[in-house]
């Protein structure tokens, strides 16, 4: 299956809307473990999530993870460039992103901050106009 930019942008919008209002507390951003690597299934297992596959293509694999009240999207990419292009498009829709090598977790700030305690990675923030009350005065990249 070939995934086009409009499909990826739409997926980002759907993910952002589905995740509105969901999240769980905590985690110290400065105390992250080494960044995890591996397949979507491996990353999901590390995060203790049973992935609900949404997209399974050659270039991107994407699943919805739920653990209690926490909901987030976990995506893996075939290439670093594909990941960066997806991020650049998705971040236009706001949200919070935990970024590792060829993978991204997207969700509420509390959720991905807590997830960082398990998977490591770097926190990134989406567009300011889509994240009212976000931390853009502190920059859009954490970690």
mmCIF file of N, CA and C in Angstrom:
data_model
loop_
_atom_site.group_PDB
_atom_site.id
_atom_site.type_symbol
_atom_site.label_atom_id
_atom_site.label_comp_id
_atom_site.label_asym_id
_atom_site.label_seq_id
_atom_site.Cartn_x
_atom_site.Cartn_y
_atom_site.Cartn_z
ATOM 1 N N UNK A 1 0.849 -1.176 0.000
ATOM 2 C CA UNK A 1 0.000 0.000 0.000
ATOM 3 C C UNK A 1 0.890 1.232 0.000
ATOM 4 N N UNK A 2 0.627 2.183 -0.828
ATOM 5 C CA UNK A 2 1.387 3.422 -0.884
ATOM 6 C C UNK A 2 0.672 4.476 -0.057
ATOM 7 N N UNK A 3 1.413 5.105 0.847
ATOM 8 C CA UNK A 3 0.842 6.119 1.723
ATOM 9 C C UNK A 3 1.270 7.488 1.201
ATOM 10 N N UNK A 4 0.301 8.355 0.946
ATOM 11 C CA UNK A 4 0.596 9.685 0.421
ATOM 12 C C UNK A 4 0.601 10.710 1.533
ATOM 13 N N UNK A 5 1.186 11.886 1.260
ATOM 14 C CA UNK A 5 1.220 12.954 2.255
ATOM 15 C C UNK A 5 -0.180 13.330 2.761
ATOM 16 N N UNK A 6 -1.173 13.486 1.871
ATOM 17 C CA UNK A 6 -2.505 13.813 2.387
ATOM 18 C C UNK A 6 -3.027 12.745 3.352
ATOM 19 N N UNK A 7 -2.738 11.457 3.062
ATOM 20 C CA UNK A 7 -3.170 10.395 3.970
ATOM 21 C C UNK A 7 -2.479 10.539 5.313
ATOM 22 N N UNK A 8 -1.181 10.839 5.299
ATOM 23 C CA UNK A 8 -0.440 10.988 6.548
ATOM 24 C C UNK A 8 -0.936 12.197 7.328
ATOM 25 N N UNK A 9 -1.210 13.301 6.636
ATOM 26 C CA UNK A 9 -1.719 14.499 7.311
ATOM 27 C C UNK A 9 -3.074 14.203 7.939
ATOM 28 N N UNK A 10 -3.925 13.517 7.205
ATOM 29 C CA UNK A 10 -5.236 13.159 7.732
ATOM 30 C C UNK A 10 -5.091 12.259 8.950
ATOM 31 N N UNK A 11 -4.162 11.319 8.893
ATOM 32 C CA UNK A 11 -3.921 10.437 10.024
ATOM 33 C C UNK A 11 -3.500 11.244 11.240
ATOM 34 N N UNK A 12 -2.642 12.252 11.032
ATOM 35 C CA UNK A 12 -2.206 13.101 12.135
ATOM 36 C C UNK A 12 -3.364 13.859 12.753
ATOM 37 N N UNK A 13 -4.267 14.369 11.911
ATOM 38 C CA UNK A 13 -5.430 15.102 12.411
ATOM 39 C C UNK A 13 -6.327 14.177 13.215
ATOM 40 N N UNK A 14 -6.583 12.998 12.685
ATOM 41 C CA UNK A 14 -7.435 12.042 13.372
ATOM 42 C C UNK A 14 -6.810 11.669 14.716
ATOM 43 N N UNK A 15 -5.506 11.444 14.729
ATOM 44 C CA UNK A 15 -4.825 11.088 15.975
ATOM 45 C C UNK A 15 -4.935 12.213 16.991
ATOM 46 N N UNK A 16 -4.710 13.440 16.550
ATOM 47 C CA UNK A 16 -4.781 14.583 17.467
ATOM 48 C C UNK A 16 -6.183 14.729 18.045
ATOM 49 N N UNK A 17 -7.203 14.558 17.204
ATOM 50 C CA UNK A 17 -8.577 14.684 17.683
ATOM 51 C C UNK A 17 -8.946 13.529 18.611
ATOM 52 N N UNK A 18 -8.490 12.341 18.291
ATOM 53 C CA UNK A 18 -8.819 11.176 19.113
ATOM 54 C C UNK A 18 -8.156 11.253 20.477
ATOM 55 N N UNK A 19 -7.031 11.944 20.545
ATOM 56 C CA UNK A 19 -6.281 11.992 21.785
ATOM 57 C C UNK A 19 -6.642 13.173 22.670
ATOM 58 N N UNK A 20 -7.461 14.076 22.181
ATOM 59 C CA UNK A 20 -7.807 15.273 22.960
ATOM 60 C C UNK A 20 -8.423 14.869 24.287
ATOM 61 N N UNK A 21 -7.853 15.398 25.353
ATOM 62 C CA UNK A 21 -8.401 15.156 26.676
ATOM 63 C C UNK A 21 -7.951 13.884 27.349
ATOM 64 N N UNK A 22 -7.106 13.076 26.708
ATOM 65 C CA UNK A 22 -6.666 11.824 27.314
ATOM 66 C C UNK A 22 -5.255 11.999 27.836
ATOM 67 N N UNK A 23 -4.902 11.298 28.892
ATOM 68 C CA UNK A 23 -3.529 11.356 29.372
ATOM 69 C C UNK A 23 -3.424 10.819 30.784
ATOM 70 N N UNK A 24 -2.173 10.672 31.207
ATOM 71 C CA UNK A 24 -1.893 10.223 32.556
ATOM 72 C C UNK A 24 -0.698 10.976 33.075
ATOM 73 N N UNK A 25 -0.524 10.984 34.360
ATOM 74 C CA UNK A 25 0.493 11.816 34.968
ATOM 75 C C UNK A 25 1.883 11.267 34.850
ATOM 76 N N UNK A 26 2.780 12.155 35.060
ATOM 77 C CA UNK A 26 4.077 12.048 35.544
ATOM 78 C C UNK A 26 5.270 11.589 34.804
ATOM 79 N N UNK A 27 6.388 11.700 35.446
ATOM 80 C CA UNK A 27 7.661 11.320 34.878
ATOM 81 C C UNK A 27 8.577 12.513 34.806
ATOM 82 N N UNK A 28 9.839 12.289 35.125
ATOM 83 C CA UNK A 28 10.817 13.365 35.080
ATOM 84 C C UNK A 28 11.531 13.324 33.735
ATOM 85 N N UNK A 29 11.321 14.348 32.945
ATOM 86 C CA UNK A 29 11.848 14.414 31.591
ATOM 87 C C UNK A 29 13.365 14.302 31.551
ATOM 88 N N UNK A 30 14.062 14.737 32.599
ATOM 89 C CA UNK A 30 15.515 14.720 32.598
ATOM 90 C C UNK A 30 16.083 13.354 32.956
ATOM 91 N N UNK A 31 15.262 12.400 33.323
ATOM 92 C CA UNK A 31 15.739 11.101 33.772
ATOM 93 C C UNK A 31 15.297 9.993 32.824
ATOM 94 N N UNK A 32 15.394 10.225 31.527
ATOM 95 C CA UNK A 32 14.963 9.235 30.548
ATOM 96 C C UNK A 32 16.043 8.169 30.353
ATOM 97 N N UNK A 33 15.609 6.934 30.103
ATOM 98 C CA UNK A 33 16.566 5.861 29.800
ATOM 99 C C UNK A 33 17.093 6.022 28.372
ATOM 100 N N UNK A 34 18.059 5.186 27.976
ATOM 101 C CA UNK A 34 18.506 5.221 26.582
ATOM 102 C C UNK A 34 17.316 4.993 25.653
ATOM 103 N N UNK A 35 17.343 5.617 24.495
ATOM 104 C CA UNK A 35 16.229 5.531 23.549
ATOM 105 C C UNK A 35 16.068 4.110 23.020
ATOM 106 N N UNK A 36 14.854 3.605 23.105
ATOM 107 C CA UNK A 36 14.528 2.260 22.626
ATOM 108 C C UNK A 36 14.588 2.206 21.104
ATOM 109 N N UNK A 37 14.798 1.021 20.583
ATOM 110 C CA UNK A 37 14.776 0.782 19.137
ATOM 111 C C UNK A 37 13.996 -0.502 18.883
ATOM 112 N N UNK A 38 13.621 -0.708 17.642
ATOM 113 C CA UNK A 38 12.982 -1.962 17.280
ATOM 114 C C UNK A 38 11.688 -1.761 16.512
ATOM 115 N N UNK A 39 11.004 -2.859 16.314
ATOM 116 C CA UNK A 39 9.747 -2.869 15.572
ATOM 117 C C UNK A 39 8.641 -2.223 16.399
ATOM 118 N N UNK A 40 7.534 -1.951 15.755
ATOM 119 C CA UNK A 40 6.379 -1.398 16.451
ATOM 120 C C UNK A 40 5.951 -2.340 17.578
ATOM 121 N N UNK A 41 5.933 -3.614 17.292
ATOM 122 C CA UNK A 41 5.521 -4.590 18.310
ATOM 123 C C UNK A 41 6.489 -4.603 19.492
ATOM 124 N N UNK A 42 7.788 -4.486 19.213
ATOM 125 C CA UNK A 42 8.784 -4.457 20.281
ATOM 126 C C UNK A 42 8.617 -3.215 21.154
ATOM 127 N N UNK A 43 8.464 -2.057 20.513
ATOM 128 C CA UNK A 43 8.274 -0.809 21.258
ATOM 129 C C UNK A 43 6.993 -0.858 22.092
ATOM 130 N N UNK A 44 5.927 -1.398 21.501
ATOM 131 C CA UNK A 44 4.654 -1.514 22.221
ATOM 132 C C UNK A 44 4.809 -2.427 23.432
ATOM 133 N N UNK A 45 5.539 -3.520 23.277
ATOM 134 C CA UNK A 45 5.764 -4.433 24.394
ATOM 135 C C UNK A 45 6.550 -3.734 25.506
ATOM 136 N N UNK A 46 7.551 -2.957 25.136
ATOM 137 C CA UNK A 46 8.331 -2.194 26.126
ATOM 138 C C UNK A 46 7.411 -1.241 26.904
ATOM 139 N N UNK A 47 6.454 -0.644 26.183
ATOM 140 C CA UNK A 47 5.526 0.320 26.788
ATOM 141 C C UNK A 47 4.322 -0.367 27.437
ATOM 142 N N UNK A 48 4.296 -1.701 27.400
ATOM 143 C CA UNK A 48 3.187 -2.492 27.954
ATOM 144 C C UNK A 48 1.847 -2.102 27.327
ATOM 145 N N UNK A 49 1.869 -2.055 25.999
ATOM 146 C CA UNK A 49 0.685 -1.706 25.217
ATOM 147 C C UNK A 49 0.387 -2.839 24.244
ATOM 148 N N UNK A 50 -0.897 -3.135 24.065
ATOM 149 C CA UNK A 50 -1.302 -4.050 23.007
ATOM 150 C C UNK A 50 -1.715 -3.182 21.825
ATOM 151 N N UNK A 51 -0.874 -3.096 20.785
ATOM 152 C CA UNK A 51 -1.135 -2.148 19.699
ATOM 153 C C UNK A 51 -2.353 -2.532 18.859
ATOM 154 N N UNK A 52 -3.218 -1.548 18.625
ATOM 155 C CA UNK A 52 -4.362 -1.700 17.727
ATOM 156 C C UNK A 52 -3.921 -1.098 16.393
ATOM 157 N N UNK A 53 -3.512 -1.953 15.454
ATOM 158 C CA UNK A 53 -2.923 -1.486 14.182
ATOM 159 C C UNK A 53 -3.924 -0.642 13.386
ATOM 160 N N UNK A 54 -3.458 0.528 12.958
ATOM 161 C CA UNK A 54 -4.253 1.441 12.144
ATOM 162 C C UNK A 54 -3.720 1.511 10.713
ATOM 163 N N UNK A 55 -2.405 1.475 10.561
ATOM 164 C CA UNK A 55 -1.756 1.540 9.247
ATOM 165 C C UNK A 55 -0.610 0.541 9.239
ATOM 166 N N UNK A 56 -0.573 -0.307 8.217
ATOM 167 C CA UNK A 56 0.509 -1.278 8.083
ATOM 168 C C UNK A 56 0.983 -1.241 6.636
ATOM 169 N N UNK A 57 1.881 -0.293 6.352
ATOM 170 C CA UNK A 57 2.383 -0.092 4.995
ATOM 171 C C UNK A 57 3.900 -0.269 4.989
ATOM 172 N N UNK A 58 4.479 -0.260 3.811
ATOM 173 C CA UNK A 58 5.930 -0.412 3.701
ATOM 174 C C UNK A 58 6.679 0.745 4.345
ATOM 175 N N UNK A 59 6.132 1.944 4.281
ATOM 176 C CA UNK A 59 6.844 3.137 4.751
ATOM 177 C C UNK A 59 6.510 3.527 6.182
ATOM 178 N N UNK A 60 5.323 3.156 6.662
ATOM 179 C CA UNK A 60 4.894 3.521 8.020
ATOM 180 C C UNK A 60 3.999 2.424 8.572
ATOM 181 N N UNK A 61 4.189 2.153 9.862
ATOM 182 C CA UNK A 61 3.290 1.265 10.607
ATOM 183 C C UNK A 61 2.819 2.074 11.798
ATOM 184 N N UNK A 62 1.521 2.078 12.019
ATOM 185 C CA UNK A 62 0.951 2.948 13.039
ATOM 186 C C UNK A 62 -0.119 2.209 13.813
ATOM 187 N N UNK A 63 -0.092 2.371 15.136
ATOM 188 C CA UNK A 63 -1.067 1.694 15.992
ATOM 189 C C UNK A 63 -1.537 2.647 17.086
ATOM 190 N N UNK A 64 -2.738 2.408 17.568
ATOM 191 C CA UNK A 64 -3.284 3.123 18.713
ATOM 192 C C UNK A 64 -3.006 2.269 19.948
ATOM 193 N N UNK A 65 -2.477 2.903 20.983
ATOM 194 C CA UNK A 65 -2.206 2.214 22.243
ATOM 195 C C UNK A 65 -3.089 2.811 23.323
ATOM 196 N N UNK A 66 -3.653 1.947 24.155
ATOM 197 C CA UNK A 66 -4.458 2.374 25.287
ATOM 198 C C UNK A 66 -3.996 1.592 26.494
ATOM 199 N N UNK A 67 -3.823 2.329 27.579
ATOM 200 C CA UNK A 67 -3.445 1.695 28.842
ATOM 201 C C UNK A 67 -4.156 2.476 29.925
ATOM 202 N N UNK A 68 -5.261 1.950 30.423
ATOM 203 C CA UNK A 68 -6.092 2.701 31.353
ATOM 204 C C UNK A 68 -6.686 3.897 30.627
ATOM 205 N N UNK A 69 -6.494 5.089 31.192
ATOM 206 C CA UNK A 69 -6.996 6.311 30.562
ATOM 207 C C UNK A 69 -6.022 6.876 29.531
ATOM 208 N N UNK A 70 -4.828 6.311 29.439
ATOM 209 C CA UNK A 70 -3.823 6.809 28.504
ATOM 210 C C UNK A 70 -4.109 6.307 27.097
ATOM 211 N N UNK A 71 -4.024 7.231 26.140
ATOM 212 C CA UNK A 71 -4.158 6.866 24.732
ATOM 213 C C UNK A 71 -3.078 7.609 23.971
ATOM 214 N N UNK A 72 -2.450 6.909 23.060
ATOM 215 C CA UNK A 72 -1.443 7.543 22.224
ATOM 216 C C UNK A 72 -1.276 6.736 20.948
ATOM 217 N N UNK A 73 -0.696 7.375 19.953
ATOM 218 C CA UNK A 73 -0.388 6.725 18.692
ATOM 219 C C UNK A 73 1.093 6.391 18.699
ATOM 220 N N UNK A 74 1.423 5.189 18.296
ATOM 221 C CA UNK A 74 2.799 4.746 18.157
ATOM 222 C C UNK A 74 3.018 4.433 16.686
ATOM 223 N N UNK A 75 4.035 5.060 16.093
ATOM 224 C CA UNK A 75 4.309 4.851 14.670
ATOM 225 C C UNK A 75 5.778 4.536 14.464
ATOM 226 N N UNK A 76 6.052 3.629 13.531
ATOM 227 C CA UNK A 76 7.426 3.342 13.131
ATOM 228 C C UNK A 76 7.553 3.623 11.642
ATOM 229 N N UNK A 77 8.759 3.939 11.221
ATOM 230 C CA UNK A 77 9.016 4.384 9.850
ATOM 231 C C UNK A 77 10.140 3.562 9.231
ATOM 232 N N UNK A 78 10.073 3.394 7.913
ATOM 233 C CA UNK A 78 11.106 2.656 7.189
ATOM 234 C C UNK A 78 12.401 3.461 7.097
ATOM 235 N N UNK A 79 12.290 4.798 7.046
ATOM 236 C CA UNK A 79 13.480 5.639 6.887
ATOM 237 C C UNK A 79 13.439 6.837 7.831
ATOM 238 N N UNK A 80 14.615 7.368 8.134
ATOM 239 C CA UNK A 80 14.698 8.588 8.943
ATOM 240 C C UNK A 80 14.022 9.751 8.223
ATOM 241 N N UNK A 81 14.229 9.829 6.911
ATOM 242 C CA UNK A 81 13.629 10.914 6.133
ATOM 243 C C UNK A 81 12.099 10.836 6.167
ATOM 244 N N UNK A 82 11.554 9.640 6.025
ATOM 245 C CA UNK A 82 10.110 9.462 6.093
ATOM 246 C C UNK A 82 9.561 9.881 7.447
ATOM 247 N N UNK A 83 10.291 9.568 8.510
ATOM 248 C CA UNK A 83 9.886 9.978 9.849
ATOM 249 C C UNK A 83 9.874 11.496 9.954
ATOM 250 N N UNK A 84 10.920 12.158 9.498
ATOM 251 C CA UNK A 84 11.010 13.620 9.622
ATOM 252 C C UNK A 84 9.921 14.292 8.782
ATOM 253 N N UNK A 85 9.654 13.793 7.584
ATOM 254 C CA UNK A 85 8.586 14.372 6.755
ATOM 255 C C UNK A 85 7.234 14.215 7.450
ATOM 256 N N UNK A 86 6.980 13.052 8.027
ATOM 257 C CA UNK A 86 5.731 12.823 8.741
ATOM 258 C C UNK A 86 5.615 13.778 9.919
ATOM 259 N N UNK A 87 6.692 13.903 10.701
ATOM 260 C CA UNK A 87 6.685 14.810 11.848
ATOM 261 C C UNK A 87 6.426 16.251 11.435
ATOM 262 N N UNK A 88 7.105 16.695 10.383
ATOM 263 C CA UNK A 88 6.935 18.078 9.928
ATOM 264 C C UNK A 88 5.484 18.359 9.553
ATOM 265 N N UNK A 89 4.818 17.399 8.942
ATOM 266 C CA UNK A 89 3.416 17.563 8.573
ATOM 267 C C UNK A 89 2.505 17.452 9.800
ATOM 268 N N UNK A 90 2.733 16.433 10.613
ATOM 269 C CA UNK A 90 1.867 16.185 11.772
ATOM 270 C C UNK A 90 1.943 17.315 12.786
ATOM 271 N N UNK A 91 3.117 17.897 12.978
ATOM 272 C CA UNK A 91 3.288 18.938 13.995
ATOM 273 C C UNK A 91 2.480 20.191 13.684
ATOM 274 N N UNK A 92 2.052 20.358 12.425
ATOM 275 C CA UNK A 92 1.165 21.471 12.075
ATOM 276 C C UNK A 92 -0.163 21.378 12.821
ATOM 277 N N UNK A 93 -0.514 20.182 13.290
ATOM 278 C CA UNK A 93 -1.791 19.958 13.958
ATOM 279 C C UNK A 93 -1.670 19.992 15.478
ATOM 280 N N UNK A 94 -0.507 20.402 15.984
ATOM 281 C CA UNK A 94 -0.307 20.472 17.424
ATOM 282 C C UNK A 94 0.062 19.114 17.985
ATOM 283 N N UNK A 95 -0.109 18.963 19.272
ATOM 284 C CA UNK A 95 0.188 17.703 19.929
ATOM 285 C C UNK A 95 1.588 17.661 20.507
ATOM 286 N N UNK A 96 1.878 16.548 21.153
ATOM 287 C CA UNK A 96 3.171 16.316 21.782
ATOM 288 C C UNK A 96 3.728 15.016 21.235
ATOM 289 N N UNK A 97 5.016 15.018 20.943
ATOM 290 C CA UNK A 97 5.664 13.935 20.223
ATOM 291 C C UNK A 97 6.882 13.448 20.993
ATOM 292 N N UNK A 98 6.940 12.152 21.205
ATOM 293 C CA UNK A 98 8.130 11.520 21.739
ATOM 294 C C UNK A 98 8.807 10.863 20.550
ATOM 295 N N UNK A 99 10.055 11.256 20.293
ATOM 296 C CA UNK A 99 10.723 10.871 19.057
ATOM 297 C C UNK A 99 11.960 10.034 19.354
ATOM 298 N N UNK A 100 12.014 8.873 18.723
ATOM 299 C CA UNK A 100 13.190 8.009 18.755
ATOM 300 C C UNK A 100 13.659 7.779 17.332
ATOM 301 N N UNK A 101 14.641 6.911 17.147
ATOM 302 C CA UNK A 101 15.137 6.640 15.793
ATOM 303 C C UNK A 101 14.122 5.772 15.064
ATOM 304 N N UNK A 102 13.494 6.349 14.058
ATOM 305 C CA UNK A 102 12.493 5.703 13.201
ATOM 306 C C UNK A 102 11.205 5.347 13.940
ATOM 307 N N UNK A 103 10.912 6.037 15.041
ATOM 308 C CA UNK A 103 9.619 5.852 15.708
ATOM 309 C C UNK A 103 9.185 7.151 16.376
ATOM 310 N N UNK A 104 7.861 7.257 16.562
ATOM 311 C CA UNK A 104 7.257 8.420 17.208
ATOM 312 C C UNK A 104 6.064 7.936 18.032
ATOM 313 N N UNK A 105 5.888 8.528 19.213
ATOM 314 C CA UNK A 105 4.666 8.345 20.002
ATOM 315 C C UNK A 105 4.008 9.717 20.101
ATOM 316 N N UNK A 106 2.702 9.784 19.841
ATOM 317 C CA UNK A 106 1.974 11.048 19.812
ATOM 318 C C UNK A 106 0.819 10.981 20.797
ATOM 319 N N UNK A 107 0.695 12.008 21.624
ATOM 320 C CA UNK A 107 -0.413 12.044 22.566
ATOM 321 C C UNK A 107 -0.388 13.301 23.401
ATOM 322 N N UNK A 108 -1.116 13.252 24.505
ATOM 323 C CA UNK A 108 -1.130 14.361 25.444
ATOM 324 C C UNK A 108 0.251 14.495 26.070
ATOM 325 N N UNK A 109 0.583 15.693 26.501
ATOM 326 C CA UNK A 109 1.904 15.946 27.065
ATOM 327 C C UNK A 109 2.212 15.002 28.233
ATOM 328 N N UNK A 110 1.270 14.854 29.160
ATOM 329 C CA UNK A 110 1.500 13.978 30.321
ATOM 330 C C UNK A 110 1.762 12.546 29.900
ATOM 331 N N UNK A 111 1.038 12.082 28.890
ATOM 332 C CA UNK A 111 1.159 10.702 28.448
ATOM 333 C C UNK A 111 2.523 10.440 27.832
ATOM 334 N N UNK A 112 2.942 11.286 26.896
ATOM 335 C CA UNK A 112 4.228 11.033 26.242
ATOM 336 C C UNK A 112 5.401 11.330 27.173
ATOM 337 N N UNK A 113 5.225 12.238 28.125
ATOM 338 C CA UNK A 113 6.272 12.486 29.119
ATOM 339 C C UNK A 113 6.470 11.236 29.978
ATOM 340 N N UNK A 114 5.378 10.620 30.408
ATOM 341 C CA UNK A 114 5.458 9.387 31.183
ATOM 342 C C UNK A 114 6.057 8.260 30.337
ATOM 343 N N UNK A 115 5.677 8.181 29.083
ATOM 344 C CA UNK A 115 6.184 7.156 28.178
ATOM 345 C C UNK A 115 7.692 7.301 27.976
ATOM 346 N N UNK A 116 8.165 8.524 28.040
ATOM 347 C CA UNK A 116 9.605 8.772 27.881
ATOM 348 C C UNK A 116 10.405 8.064 28.969
ATOM 349 N N UNK A 117 9.812 7.882 30.137
ATOM 350 C CA UNK A 117 10.474 7.161 31.217
ATOM 351 C C UNK A 117 10.711 5.699 30.897
ATOM 352 N N UNK A 118 9.983 5.156 29.922
ATOM 353 C CA UNK A 118 10.140 3.771 29.495
ATOM 354 C C UNK A 118 10.939 3.653 28.212
ATOM 355 N N UNK A 119 10.598 4.490 27.203
ATOM 356 C CA UNK A 119 11.188 4.360 25.871
ATOM 357 C C UNK A 119 12.356 5.307 25.605
ATOM 358 N N UNK A 120 12.589 6.279 26.499
ATOM 359 C CA UNK A 120 13.614 7.284 26.196
ATOM 360 C C UNK A 120 13.099 8.182 25.088
ATOM 361 N N UNK A 121 14.001 8.742 24.308
ATOM 362 C CA UNK A 121 13.599 9.602 23.201
ATOM 363 C C UNK A 121 13.639 11.069 23.558
ATOM 364 N N UNK A 122 13.226 11.884 22.608
ATOM 365 C CA UNK A 122 13.242 13.335 22.732
ATOM 366 C C UNK A 122 11.828 13.873 22.587
ATOM 367 N N UNK A 123 11.454 14.806 23.456
ATOM 368 C CA UNK A 123 10.137 15.427 23.383
ATOM 369 C C UNK A 123 10.156 16.555 22.359
ATOM 370 N N UNK A 124 9.133 16.597 21.516
ATOM 371 C CA UNK A 124 8.919 17.695 20.588
ATOM 372 C C UNK A 124 7.470 18.128 20.707
ATOM 373 N N UNK A 125 7.214 19.392 20.390
ATOM 374 C CA UNK A 125 5.875 19.949 20.524
ATOM 375 C C UNK A 125 5.395 20.443 19.163
ATOM 376 N N UNK A 126 4.095 20.243 18.904
ATOM 377 C CA UNK A 126 3.505 20.683 17.654
ATOM 378 C C UNK A 126 3.308 22.184 17.600
ATOM 379 N N UNK A 127 2.635 22.625 16.568
ATOM 380 C CA UNK A 127 2.400 24.034 16.279
ATOM 381 C C UNK A 127 1.779 24.774 17.455
ATOM 382 N N UNK A 128 2.288 25.964 17.723
ATOM 383 C CA UNK A 128 1.815 26.783 18.836
ATOM 384 C C UNK A 128 0.332 27.094 18.721
ATOM 385 N N UNK A 129 -0.140 27.429 17.512
ATOM 386 C CA UNK A 129 -1.547 27.813 17.395
ATOM 387 C C UNK A 129 -2.495 26.635 17.600
ATOM 388 N N UNK A 130 -1.979 25.419 17.586
ATOM 389 C CA UNK A 130 -2.826 24.251 17.842
ATOM 390 C C UNK A 130 -2.633 23.703 19.253
ATOM 391 N N UNK A 131 -1.714 24.277 20.029
ATOM 392 C CA UNK A 131 -1.448 23.838 21.399
ATOM 393 C C UNK A 131 -1.681 24.998 22.351
ATOM 394 N N UNK A 132 -2.908 25.454 22.536
ATOM 395 C CA UNK A 132 -3.123 26.561 23.463
ATOM 396 C C UNK A 132 -2.603 26.201 24.843
ATOM 397 N N UNK A 133 -1.856 27.123 25.417
ATOM 398 C CA UNK A 133 -1.294 26.882 26.742
ATOM 399 C C UNK A 133 -0.063 26.006 26.718
ATOM 400 N N UNK A 134 0.469 25.700 25.522
ATOM 401 C CA UNK A 134 1.667 24.874 25.399
ATOM 402 C C UNK A 134 2.889 25.597 25.931
ATOM 403 N N UNK A 135 4.017 24.963 25.865
ATOM 404 C CA UNK A 135 5.237 25.508 26.446
ATOM 405 C C UNK A 135 6.117 26.191 25.411
ATOM 406 N N UNK A 136 5.519 26.838 24.424
ATOM 407 C CA UNK A 136 6.314 27.416 23.336
ATOM 408 C C UNK A 136 7.197 28.569 23.780
ATOM 409 N N UNK A 137 6.942 29.167 24.905
ATOM 410 C CA UNK A 137 7.842 30.200 25.383
ATOM 411 C C UNK A 137 9.162 29.587 25.827
ATOM 412 N N UNK A 138 9.170 28.275 26.024
ATOM 413 C CA UNK A 138 10.381 27.572 26.423
ATOM 414 C C UNK A 138 11.019 26.861 25.238
ATOM 415 N N UNK A 139 10.474 27.012 24.048
ATOM 416 C CA UNK A 139 11.000 26.319 22.872
ATOM 417 C C UNK A 139 10.146 25.128 22.539
ATOM 418 N N UNK A 140 10.240 24.621 21.325
ATOM 419 C CA UNK A 140 9.399 23.522 20.873
ATOM 420 C C UNK A 140 10.092 22.191 20.885
ATOM 421 N N UNK A 141 11.274 22.086 21.548
ATOM 422 C CA UNK A 141 12.038 20.853 21.519
ATOM 423 C C UNK A 141 12.615 20.627 22.906
ATOM 424 N N UNK A 142 12.383 19.488 23.480
ATOM 425 C CA UNK A 142 12.827 19.213 24.841
ATOM 426 C C UNK A 142 13.693 17.966 24.841
ATOM 427 N N UNK A 143 14.710 17.951 25.673
ATOM 428 C CA UNK A 143 15.504 16.746 25.850
ATOM 429 C C UNK A 143 16.738 16.845 25.149
#
